[in-house]
Amino acid sequence: MAEESVPEGPNLKELSEEELWELINDNRHRISLGVRPCILFPYLRQVKVLTEVDEDEILSRHNLTNRCMRTSYMLDLLRTQGRNGAIALLEGLMIHYPVLYTQVTGRKPSTEPSRFSGLIKYSELTEYLIRAVTGMQTELQEARNEAGKMSARCSSLESEVSQLMEHEEKCSHLQTENERLQRHLGSLQREVTKLKDEKCDLYIRYTASIEEKSAINGRLHDLNLQAYQSRDDAQAMIARILAEKDTLRSQLVELQEAVFMLQAKRSPRPRLRKSSKSTPIFSLLLSVSKSSAPPFLVRSRPKAIRVNGRVLSLSLQCEALLSQLSVVGGNKSGVFVHQVTEGSAAHAVGISPGAQIVEVRYEQNSRALRMVLEDSTLEEATWALGQVTGFCQLSLRPRQNDYEALLQQLQNSTMSSGDSFYIRVNLSLPAGASGTLAVSCNDILHVTNTRPAGTEDLWQASQVHPCQLLDLHSGTVPNYYRAQRLLIQTIEDMSFQTKNCLKAGRENTWSGQKAVRIVSTGRQGRNPLWVSVDEENTNGTESGSPVPPKSCVTLMPYTLVTPHFPPVCRPILLLPTILGRMLEKKLASWQGFQLCEPGKKRCIVIASHTHLCRCSLDCVRRLHRSEIYPVIIFIGVSARNARKLKSKLQRGGQTEEQLLACSKSEEPLLDKLPCLYHSMAPDSWCDQNSLLTSLRTVIWEEQRKVVWVEPDLW
């Protein structure tokens, strides 16, 4: 039935050369799409209608870029062989492409020798057919083996997917359980804190009760010894004892006031004197048992103590506070008392390891100062405590659990201190000995230790991945004060070099990356990286003020930055302005880009497009306040670049000189921006097309980066 369904076409042996090639050319498109030349080469070479040179030419000719073109070129070569070329092609199709052969000729393929034209001997034909069949069987077997491997691989992957889904489900359950336990733990910790506060109050009341009971028992014992006397004598004795008790009490109060006034005269402290008088615990002399009191109360307290919630205020007289205790921690963990010298004044008033130093008050040059250390770095805290001499007051917060956790992390080397903050570097620093990092201007660093062991003026820091909060290379960098001296020296060297160039009558050409970025504190008048020092009085600053020298600088080698993670589609601001206006229409025609027209805020906040901002640099800070962080790209322009854009500039009524002047005037303003920007070198583009190609790459890279923003220093 299959044989009868295929209509028999004309006998190929009876067709002339022109008829054969007309038949082939009518199906030339079908043959070019369905035939691979390398399959037919062995037979065509066997019947000697193609040579080895022809085969190499078909396969290696550079203008034949795809299989269809190579098949078509093979047909052209076979056309030069006349009728034999056509017969050989059709016989090859009958052997290797039987379905295509039927579609072309209308005849059913057959491997009988009588169906062949005789271009090849029967013995050679038989041998070729055997090889062809064997090759096809081998290919079929390989295909079946590959299918089996793919089936096994598919089963394996399905099993892995099933296991991963089970694992994900378990992880989800574990995460839910962990969150529940964390909430429960938080509630338990709050209850424990509340119980500790109540326990502290109970110990204080218990101590006062014991003292009263001890005094009463002593007096009762004396009264019992005189019980044999008469009632009148006993009443007189009681009255005299009560009078003596009142006299002793008044004398004790006067003595305490005299002692306090003497201390105040030696170390005057106008603010603390008032608060100490209003504290009832200053009027108590505590003598408690070491076995009954918690650790932070086991000591006599000859000084003032003030309790505000969970903050203890201790007053003491010392020559140098930092010689009596040492600290650990930093701005992230808090600064904790680590060691206290036994027998010192700090030890006598009850300062013990595990307490966080929140604030210190002291006097210097007849001025009462207050320094807040709650979020200070280890370097700041060490400096601040090193200034304290004489009478001082420390505000401490007990955080024993956090202190022990910090010590465990320091011991396990998971962190080197309690410091953690990010800075933007405003000068280039070369690499040095002992692991000093090489940093460039505008690099972002993660500072993890402001007082590494064995150093005085170095910070431990790491370079930060541009697209995520990931520390990369670690090393040391100069601390703020030393880096500031290096910045001043660099500026002086640059100024000296500029003067020499001007005297020599030549321009000062700078090569390489940007050397410095001039940043000052402006109206703030204080370095935001340094410790907060406040004067207790409001008489203004005078000469001899104890404000530390590091808080009076204006040039800033480092500035604090905070990371922001805005949506992927951030607005684009192109500079210089003249070049940006010229390119904005081209960029707006790209898919996914949209031009922000002035006065339409809605164009800025749509997240589905990348917007081209038409605004000045003054608008950047206002955009930041609205949590909009544009990508700022400054395109460097040279005289050679400007000449390439001459015709386009003239269409907009601009000249090359105006473009260069705009670039020169706007480039210095970039350093005043509170965020990073991308600068394209003039030699990175030569015309508008290459510039647009580079811009597309730069925009895609900048959209993925973390946005680092400085505080407002102006």
Short mmCIF file of C-alpha atoms in Angstrom, two decimals, residues 32-393:
data_model
loop_
_atom_site.label_atom_id
_atom_site.label_comp_id
_atom_site.label_asym_id
_atom_site.label_seq_id
_atom_site.Cartn_x
_atom_site.Cartn_y
_atom_site.Cartn_z
CA SER A 32 19.74 24.03 0.13
CA LEU A 33 17.77 23.92 3.37
CA GLY A 34 17.70 20.14 3.83
CA VAL A 35 21.11 18.88 2.65
CA ARG A 36 24.43 18.93 4.48
CA PRO A 37 27.27 18.93 1.90
CA CYS A 38 29.60 16.88 4.09
CA ILE A 39 27.13 13.96 3.94
CA LEU A 40 27.16 13.84 0.13
CA PHE A 41 30.88 14.48 -0.37
CA PRO A 42 31.98 10.80 -0.10
CA TYR A 43 29.55 9.62 -2.81
CA LEU A 44 30.14 12.61 -5.11
CA ARG A 45 33.88 12.05 -4.89
CA GLN A 46 33.36 8.30 -5.42
CA VAL A 47 31.60 8.98 -8.74
CA LYS A 48 34.26 11.61 -9.55
CA VAL A 49 31.99 14.61 -10.09
CA LEU A 50 33.73 16.49 -7.26
CA THR A 51 37.39 16.53 -6.32
CA GLU A 52 39.13 17.01 -3.01
CA VAL A 53 39.93 20.58 -4.05
CA ASP A 54 36.24 21.24 -4.65
CA GLU A 55 35.41 19.87 -1.22
CA ASP A 56 38.01 22.10 0.48
CA GLU A 57 36.76 25.12 -1.43
CA ILE A 58 33.17 24.51 -0.38
CA LEU A 59 34.08 24.05 3.29
CA SER A 60 36.67 26.81 3.70
CA ARG A 61 35.58 29.62 1.38
CA HIS A 62 35.20 32.68 3.62
CA ASN A 63 32.12 34.14 1.94
CA LEU A 64 30.10 30.93 2.51
CA THR A 65 28.96 31.80 6.02
CA ASN A 66 26.28 29.14 6.54
CA ARG A 67 25.30 25.62 5.47
CA CYS A 68 22.65 26.74 2.95
CA MET A 69 25.18 28.86 1.09
CA ARG A 70 27.69 25.98 1.01
CA THR A 71 25.01 23.60 -0.35
CA SER A 72 24.01 26.10 -3.02
CA TYR A 73 27.65 26.55 -4.05
CA MET A 74 28.01 22.74 -4.27
CA LEU A 75 25.06 22.69 -6.70
CA ASP A 76 26.82 25.30 -8.81
CA LEU A 77 29.95 23.15 -9.00
CA LEU A 78 27.90 20.07 -9.90
CA ARG A 79 26.20 22.07 -12.69
CA THR A 80 29.57 22.36 -14.37
CA GLN A 81 29.69 18.52 -14.54
CA GLY A 82 26.62 18.46 -16.74
CA ARG A 83 24.29 15.43 -16.73
CA ASN A 84 26.65 13.33 -14.59
CA GLY A 85 26.60 16.04 -11.90
CA ALA A 86 22.79 16.03 -11.80
CA ILE A 87 22.54 12.20 -11.81
CA ALA A 88 25.19 11.93 -9.06
CA LEU A 89 23.38 14.53 -6.91
CA LEU A 90 20.01 12.75 -7.24
CA GLU A 91 21.57 9.35 -6.49
CA GLY A 92 23.24 10.81 -3.41
CA LEU A 93 19.86 12.15 -2.27
CA MET A 94 18.31 8.71 -2.87
CA ILE A 95 20.91 7.11 -0.57
CA HIS A 96 21.17 9.70 2.22
CA TYR A 97 17.99 11.77 1.95
CA PRO A 98 15.28 9.39 0.68
CA VAL A 99 12.36 11.63 1.71
CA LEU A 100 13.87 14.66 -0.01
CA TYR A 101 14.61 12.50 -3.07
CA THR A 102 10.94 11.58 -3.33
CA GLN A 103 9.90 15.22 -2.96
CA VAL A 104 12.27 16.30 -5.74
CA THR A 105 11.82 13.50 -8.27
CA GLY A 106 8.40 12.07 -7.37
CA ARG A 107 9.91 8.56 -7.31
CA LYS A 108 10.30 6.15 -4.45
CA PRO A 109 13.97 5.62 -3.45
CA SER A 110 15.46 2.20 -3.97
CA THR A 111 18.89 0.67 -3.41
CA GLU A 112 18.58 -1.79 -6.32
CA PRO A 113 21.58 -1.56 -8.67
CA SER A 114 19.28 -1.14 -11.66
CA ARG A 115 18.07 2.17 -10.31
CA PHE A 116 21.58 3.66 -10.46
CA SER A 117 22.99 5.30 -13.57
CA GLY A 118 26.18 3.34 -13.81
CA LEU A 119 28.47 6.22 -12.88
CA ILE A 120 30.02 3.83 -10.36
CA LYS A 121 30.75 0.13 -10.60
CA TYR A 122 28.36 -2.27 -8.90
CA SER A 123 31.06 -3.58 -6.57
CA GLU A 124 32.07 -0.08 -5.53
CA LEU A 125 28.41 0.92 -5.22
CA THR A 126 27.71 -2.09 -3.01
CA GLU A 127 30.71 -1.34 -0.85
CA TYR A 128 29.67 2.32 -0.52
CA LEU A 129 26.08 1.39 0.35
CA ILE A 130 27.33 -1.01 3.02
CA ARG A 131 29.52 1.69 4.50
CA ALA A 132 26.66 4.20 4.36
CA VAL A 133 24.26 1.78 6.08
CA THR A 134 26.88 0.87 8.68
CA GLY A 135 27.55 4.55 9.35
CA MET A 136 23.85 5.27 9.70
CA GLN A 137 23.46 2.37 12.11
CA THR A 138 26.40 3.63 14.12
CA GLU A 139 24.92 7.12 14.25
CA LEU A 140 21.55 5.66 15.23
CA GLN A 141 23.16 3.63 18.02
CA GLU A 142 25.07 6.68 19.27
CA ALA A 143 21.88 8.72 19.19
CA ARG A 144 20.09 6.03 21.19
CA ASN A 145 22.97 5.90 23.71
CA GLU A 146 22.92 9.68 24.04
CA ALA A 147 19.16 9.59 24.51
CA GLY A 148 19.61 7.00 27.27
CA LYS A 149 22.23 9.16 29.00
CA MET A 150 20.01 12.21 28.76
CA SER A 151 17.09 10.23 30.17
CA ALA A 152 19.23 9.05 33.10
CA ARG A 153 20.50 12.61 33.62
CA CYS A 154 16.94 13.91 33.54
CA SER A 155 15.90 11.37 36.17
CA SER A 156 18.89 12.35 38.32
CA LEU A 157 18.04 16.05 38.03
CA GLU A 158 14.40 15.37 38.89
CA SER A 159 15.59 13.52 42.00
CA GLU A 160 17.89 16.42 42.94
CA VAL A 161 15.08 18.92 42.41
CA SER A 162 12.84 16.86 44.64
CA GLN A 163 15.53 16.75 47.34
CA LEU A 164 16.13 20.49 47.04
CA MET A 165 12.42 21.19 47.40
CA GLU A 166 12.30 19.02 50.51
CA HIS A 167 15.37 20.80 51.86
CA GLU A 168 13.81 24.20 51.11
CA GLU A 169 10.65 23.19 52.93
CA LYS A 170 12.69 22.08 55.95
CA CYS A 171 14.64 25.34 55.87
CA SER A 172 11.39 27.29 55.76
CA HIS A 173 10.09 25.42 58.80
CA LEU A 174 13.40 25.96 60.60
CA GLN A 175 13.35 29.67 59.77
CA THR A 176 9.81 30.01 61.07
CA GLU A 177 10.76 28.19 64.25
CA ASN A 178 13.90 30.32 64.61
CA GLU A 179 11.88 33.53 64.32
CA ARG A 180 9.45 32.27 66.92
CA LEU A 181 12.32 31.37 69.27
CA GLN A 182 13.96 34.76 68.67
CA ARG A 183 10.75 36.55 69.63
CA HIS A 184 10.42 34.35 72.70
CA LEU A 185 14.05 34.97 73.61
CA GLY A 186 13.53 38.73 73.26
CA SER A 187 10.56 38.65 75.60
CA LEU A 188 12.54 36.57 78.11
CA GLN A 189 15.46 39.01 77.96
CA ARG A 190 13.13 41.92 78.64
CA GLU A 191 11.70 40.06 81.61
CA VAL A 192 15.21 39.28 82.90
CA THR A 193 16.20 42.95 82.60
CA LYS A 194 13.11 43.97 84.52
CA LEU A 195 13.86 41.40 87.22
CA LYS A 196 17.45 42.64 87.50
CA ASP A 197 16.21 46.20 88.03
CA GLU A 198 13.81 45.04 90.71
CA LYS A 199 16.55 42.96 92.33
CA CYS A 200 18.88 45.96 92.41
CA ASP A 201 16.25 48.09 94.15
CA LEU A 202 15.59 45.29 96.65
CA TYR A 203 19.33 45.00 97.46
CA ILE A 204 19.57 48.73 98.13
CA ARG A 205 16.52 48.71 100.40
CA TYR A 206 17.75 45.52 102.06
CA THR A 207 21.14 47.10 102.79
CA ALA A 208 19.56 50.19 104.31
CA SER A 209 17.28 47.99 106.47
CA ILE A 210 20.23 45.94 107.72
CA GLU A 211 22.07 49.09 108.77
CA GLU A 212 19.04 50.42 110.61
CA LYS A 213 18.46 47.07 112.29
CA SER A 214 22.13 46.85 113.31
CA ALA A 215 22.03 50.32 114.86
CA ILE A 216 18.80 49.57 116.73
CA ASN A 217 20.10 46.23 118.03
CA GLY A 218 23.24 47.94 119.35
CA ARG A 219 21.23 50.49 121.25
CA LEU A 220 18.84 47.82 122.58
CA HIS A 221 21.81 45.83 123.85
CA ASP A 222 23.05 48.84 125.80
CA LEU A 223 19.59 49.41 127.19
CA ASN A 224 19.30 45.79 128.33
CA LEU A 225 22.52 46.13 130.35
CA GLN A 226 20.97 48.98 132.30
CA ALA A 227 17.57 47.34 132.75
CA TYR A 228 18.19 46.84 136.43
CA GLN A 229 17.98 50.61 137.05
CA SER A 230 14.78 52.28 137.92
CA ARG A 231 12.15 53.30 135.43
CA ASP A 232 12.95 56.97 135.85
CA ASP A 233 16.65 56.36 135.27
CA ALA A 234 15.80 54.24 132.22
CA GLN A 235 13.62 57.00 130.73
CA ALA A 236 16.33 59.56 131.37
CA MET A 237 18.87 57.23 129.78
CA ILE A 238 16.66 56.79 126.70
CA ALA A 239 16.15 60.52 126.36
CA ARG A 240 19.89 61.15 126.67
CA ILE A 241 20.66 58.43 124.13
CA LEU A 242 18.15 59.85 121.65
CA ALA A 243 19.61 63.31 122.12
CA GLU A 244 23.11 61.95 121.55
CA LYS A 245 21.88 60.12 118.45
CA ASP A 246 20.42 63.32 117.00
CA THR A 247 23.63 65.21 117.83
CA LEU A 248 25.79 62.53 116.16
CA ARG A 249 23.53 62.49 113.11
CA SER A 250 23.74 66.27 112.68
CA GLN A 251 27.51 66.17 113.18
CA LEU A 252 27.81 63.40 110.58
CA VAL A 253 25.78 65.42 108.05
CA GLU A 254 27.92 68.50 108.70
CA LEU A 255 31.10 66.42 108.33
CA GLN A 256 29.93 64.97 105.02
CA GLU A 257 28.99 68.42 103.72
CA ALA A 258 32.41 69.73 104.76
CA VAL A 259 34.17 66.87 102.96
CA PHE A 260 32.11 67.46 99.81
CA MET A 261 32.78 71.22 99.89
CA LEU A 262 36.51 70.52 100.28
CA GLN A 263 36.45 68.24 97.23
CA ALA A 264 34.44 70.78 95.27
CA LYS A 265 36.97 73.52 96.10
CA ARG A 266 39.83 71.32 94.90
CA SER A 267 37.97 70.31 91.70
CA PRO A 268 35.05 72.69 91.06
CA ARG A 269 32.23 71.19 89.02
CA PRO A 270 29.18 73.53 88.95
CA ARG A 271 26.81 71.17 87.14
CA LEU A 272 27.58 68.02 89.15
CA ARG A 273 27.36 69.69 92.56
CA LYS A 274 23.69 70.41 92.15
CA SER A 275 22.81 66.93 90.97
CA SER A 276 24.80 65.26 93.73
CA LYS A 277 22.96 67.22 96.43
CA SER A 278 19.62 66.11 95.08
CA THR A 279 20.58 62.43 95.14
CA PRO A 280 19.45 60.71 98.36
CA ILE A 281 21.94 57.82 97.91
CA PHE A 282 24.81 60.39 98.44
CA SER A 283 23.68 60.59 102.04
CA LEU A 284 23.98 56.79 102.61
CA LEU A 285 27.07 54.95 103.86
CA LEU A 286 26.79 51.43 102.47
CA SER A 287 28.45 48.51 104.23
CA VAL A 288 27.04 45.27 102.84
CA SER A 289 28.01 41.65 102.86
CA LYS A 290 29.97 40.39 99.83
CA SER A 291 27.85 37.26 99.77
CA SER A 292 24.52 39.07 99.47
CA ALA A 293 25.07 41.83 96.90
CA PRO A 294 25.38 41.52 93.11
CA PRO A 295 28.89 42.02 91.66
CA PHE A 296 28.47 45.68 90.69
CA LEU A 297 27.43 46.63 94.27
CA VAL A 298 30.13 44.71 96.21
CA ARG A 299 32.26 47.67 97.30
CA SER A 300 32.08 50.68 99.58
CA ARG A 301 31.08 53.89 97.82
CA PRO A 302 32.67 57.01 99.28
CA LYS A 303 31.66 58.94 96.12
CA ALA A 304 28.37 59.99 94.59
CA ILE A 305 26.20 57.46 92.78
CA ARG A 306 23.22 58.38 90.64
CA VAL A 307 20.98 55.73 89.08
CA ASN A 308 18.88 56.66 86.04
CA GLY A 309 17.10 53.54 84.83
CA ARG A 310 19.89 51.22 83.71
CA VAL A 311 22.59 53.94 83.70
CA LEU A 312 24.86 54.35 86.74
CA SER A 313 26.66 57.67 87.27
CA LEU A 314 29.87 57.34 89.32
CA SER A 315 31.98 60.28 90.53
CA LEU A 316 35.64 59.91 91.46
CA GLN A 317 38.90 61.80 91.92
CA CYS A 318 41.84 60.51 89.87
CA GLU A 319 45.14 61.75 88.50
CA ALA A 320 44.77 60.05 85.10
CA LEU A 321 41.65 57.99 84.41
CA LEU A 322 43.14 55.97 81.55
CA SER A 323 45.95 54.74 83.83
CA GLN A 324 43.33 53.07 86.08
CA LEU A 325 41.30 51.22 83.44
CA SER A 326 41.42 49.94 79.86
CA VAL A 327 38.61 49.70 77.31
CA VAL A 328 37.56 47.55 74.34
CA GLY A 329 34.85 47.89 71.71
CA GLY A 330 34.03 50.63 69.25
CA ASN A 331 31.26 52.60 67.60
CA LYS A 332 29.28 49.50 66.54
CA SER A 333 29.41 47.48 69.76
CA GLY A 334 29.85 50.28 72.29
CA VAL A 335 32.93 51.05 74.41
CA PHE A 336 33.25 48.74 77.43
CA VAL A 337 35.43 48.78 80.51
CA HIS A 338 37.82 45.86 80.03
CA GLN A 339 40.26 45.97 82.95
CA VAL A 340 40.36 48.00 86.19
CA THR A 341 43.50 48.48 88.26
CA GLU A 342 42.91 46.93 91.68
CA GLY A 343 43.15 49.39 94.52
CA SER A 344 42.69 52.43 92.27
CA ALA A 345 40.03 55.09 92.67
CA ALA A 346 38.09 53.61 89.75
CA HIS A 347 38.10 50.22 91.48
CA ALA A 348 37.07 51.79 94.79
CA VAL A 349 33.93 53.45 93.42
CA GLY A 350 32.73 50.22 91.79
CA ILE A 351 33.80 50.39 88.12
CA SER A 352 34.06 46.82 86.84
CA PRO A 353 34.59 45.07 83.46
CA GLY A 354 31.49 44.69 81.30
CA ALA A 355 30.05 48.18 81.79
CA GLN A 356 29.55 50.36 78.73
CA ILE A 357 30.88 53.91 79.06
CA VAL A 358 28.07 56.13 77.82
CA GLU A 359 29.31 59.56 78.90
CA VAL A 360 32.16 61.23 80.78
CA ARG A 361 32.09 64.63 82.49
CA TYR A 362 35.21 66.38 83.74
CA GLU A 363 36.78 69.80 84.13
CA GLN A 364 39.69 71.32 82.25
CA ASN A 365 40.98 74.87 82.54
CA SER A 366 38.00 75.79 84.77
CA ARG A 367 35.50 74.57 82.16
CA ALA A 368 33.04 71.73 82.68
CA LEU A 369 33.07 69.39 79.67
CA ARG A 370 30.81 66.53 78.64
CA MET A 371 31.90 63.88 76.12
CA VAL A 372 29.37 61.39 74.75
CA LEU A 373 31.01 58.01 74.02
CA GLU A 374 27.89 55.93 73.32
CA ASP A 375 28.70 55.58 69.59
CA SER A 376 32.35 56.65 69.56
CA THR A 377 35.14 54.64 67.98
CA LEU A 378 37.80 52.92 70.06
CA GLU A 379 40.34 55.58 69.03
CA GLU A 380 37.97 58.39 70.01
CA ALA A 381 37.15 56.79 73.37
CA THR A 382 40.83 56.20 74.18
CA TRP A 383 41.66 59.80 73.35
CA ALA A 384 38.70 61.17 75.31
CA LEU A 385 39.43 59.12 78.44
CA GLY A 386 43.09 60.12 78.19
CA GLN A 387 42.06 63.78 78.65
CA VAL A 388 40.35 63.13 81.98
CA THR A 389 42.29 64.18 85.09
CA GLY A 390 41.07 65.28 88.49
CA PHE A 391 37.43 65.10 89.46
CA CYS A 392 35.18 63.38 86.90
CA GLN A 393 31.86 61.58 86.52
#
